[in-house]
Amino acid sequence: MGTMAEHERDERDALRPFHRRFFQRDPRSVARELLGCWLWTETIEGLTGGVIVETEAYLAEGDSACHAARGETRGNRAMFGPSGHAYVYVIHARHCFNIVTEGIGIGSAVLIRALEPRWGCSLMEQRRGRTNAKELTSGPARLCEALGITRDHDGRDLLAPGTTDLGLAKPPSHQRLELGPILSTPRIGVTSAHELEYRYVLAGSRYLSRSLTAKPRKQ
C-alpha cells in the first residue's frame, strides 16, 4: 500500500493542465471558472494544496480597487505581464496570490481568496501554527502562508512545462463540481469600488474567508 504522500501525488498527476488561452480572457470569467480547480506547492518539506473555493476578479478598466488603476510600478509589474503568470504582493507583511489574466500590458488578475485544504494538511498546520482545518487556507494571506507562497513566486509562469514547485490545474474530466452553486458578492477589504460583485464562491464550502451574510447573486 502506498503512503499518503504517494496517493496525493497520484491524485495530482490525474489533474488536467490549463491552456494559456484559458487565462487570456476577462478576469470575471476566469475567476468563476477557477472555482473547483486545484492549486498546490511542492518544496523539500513536502506537497501542500487544495481546491479553490473563493476568488476575486480585478479589472484593468473601470475598477479603482485594482492595483493596475494606478499604473505599472515595480511592485505590480507582474500584473502587466503574460497571462497565466503569478502576481504576488505583500500587504500588512502578508502575501496574497493572484493569477494574471488577459494579456501583456493590460493589468488584470484574479485573486485566490480561499482553498479547501486537501494535500499536506499537517505541513500546513506547522506553517500556520493552527490545527483547525477551517483556519488553514480560508483567506488569501492564510493560504499563502499554508502553501509557502512568497514574493519569490511573483512573476512565475504557472503553465511552464516541468513546473512542479507551484502548480495550478483542472480537476479530472469525470469529477463533478462540488460545493456549488457558484455565487457572487461584493469583494472583501477593498477601499473603493465596493459595489462591484466580483467575488465568486462555491457557496457550500465551509472554507470561505467570510460567510455569506448578505444575499449573494447566483451565477
PDB file of N, CA and C in Angstrom, residues 7 117 130 189:
ATOM      1  N   HIS A   7      -0.164   8.834  -2.583  1.00  0.00           N
ATOM      2  CA  HIS A   7      -1.561   8.954  -3.007  1.00  0.00           C
ATOM      3  C   HIS A   7      -1.854  10.373  -3.479  1.00  0.00           C
ATOM      4  N   PRO A 117      -8.433  22.745   1.979  1.00  0.00           N
ATOM      5  CA  PRO A 117      -7.153  22.031   2.096  1.00  0.00           C
ATOM      6  C   PRO A 117      -7.324  20.537   1.870  1.00  0.00           C
ATOM      7  N   ARG A 130      -1.623  26.464  13.373  1.00  0.00           N
ATOM      8  CA  ARG A 130      -3.043  26.216  13.652  1.00  0.00           C
ATOM      9  C   ARG A 130      -3.354  24.746  13.376  1.00  0.00           C
ATOM     10  N   GLY A 189     -12.631  43.760   1.783  1.00  0.00           N
ATOM     11  CA  GLY A 189     -11.455  44.530   2.166  1.00  0.00           C
ATOM     12  C   GLY A 189     -11.011  45.596   1.194  1.00  0.00           C
TER      13      GLY A 189
END
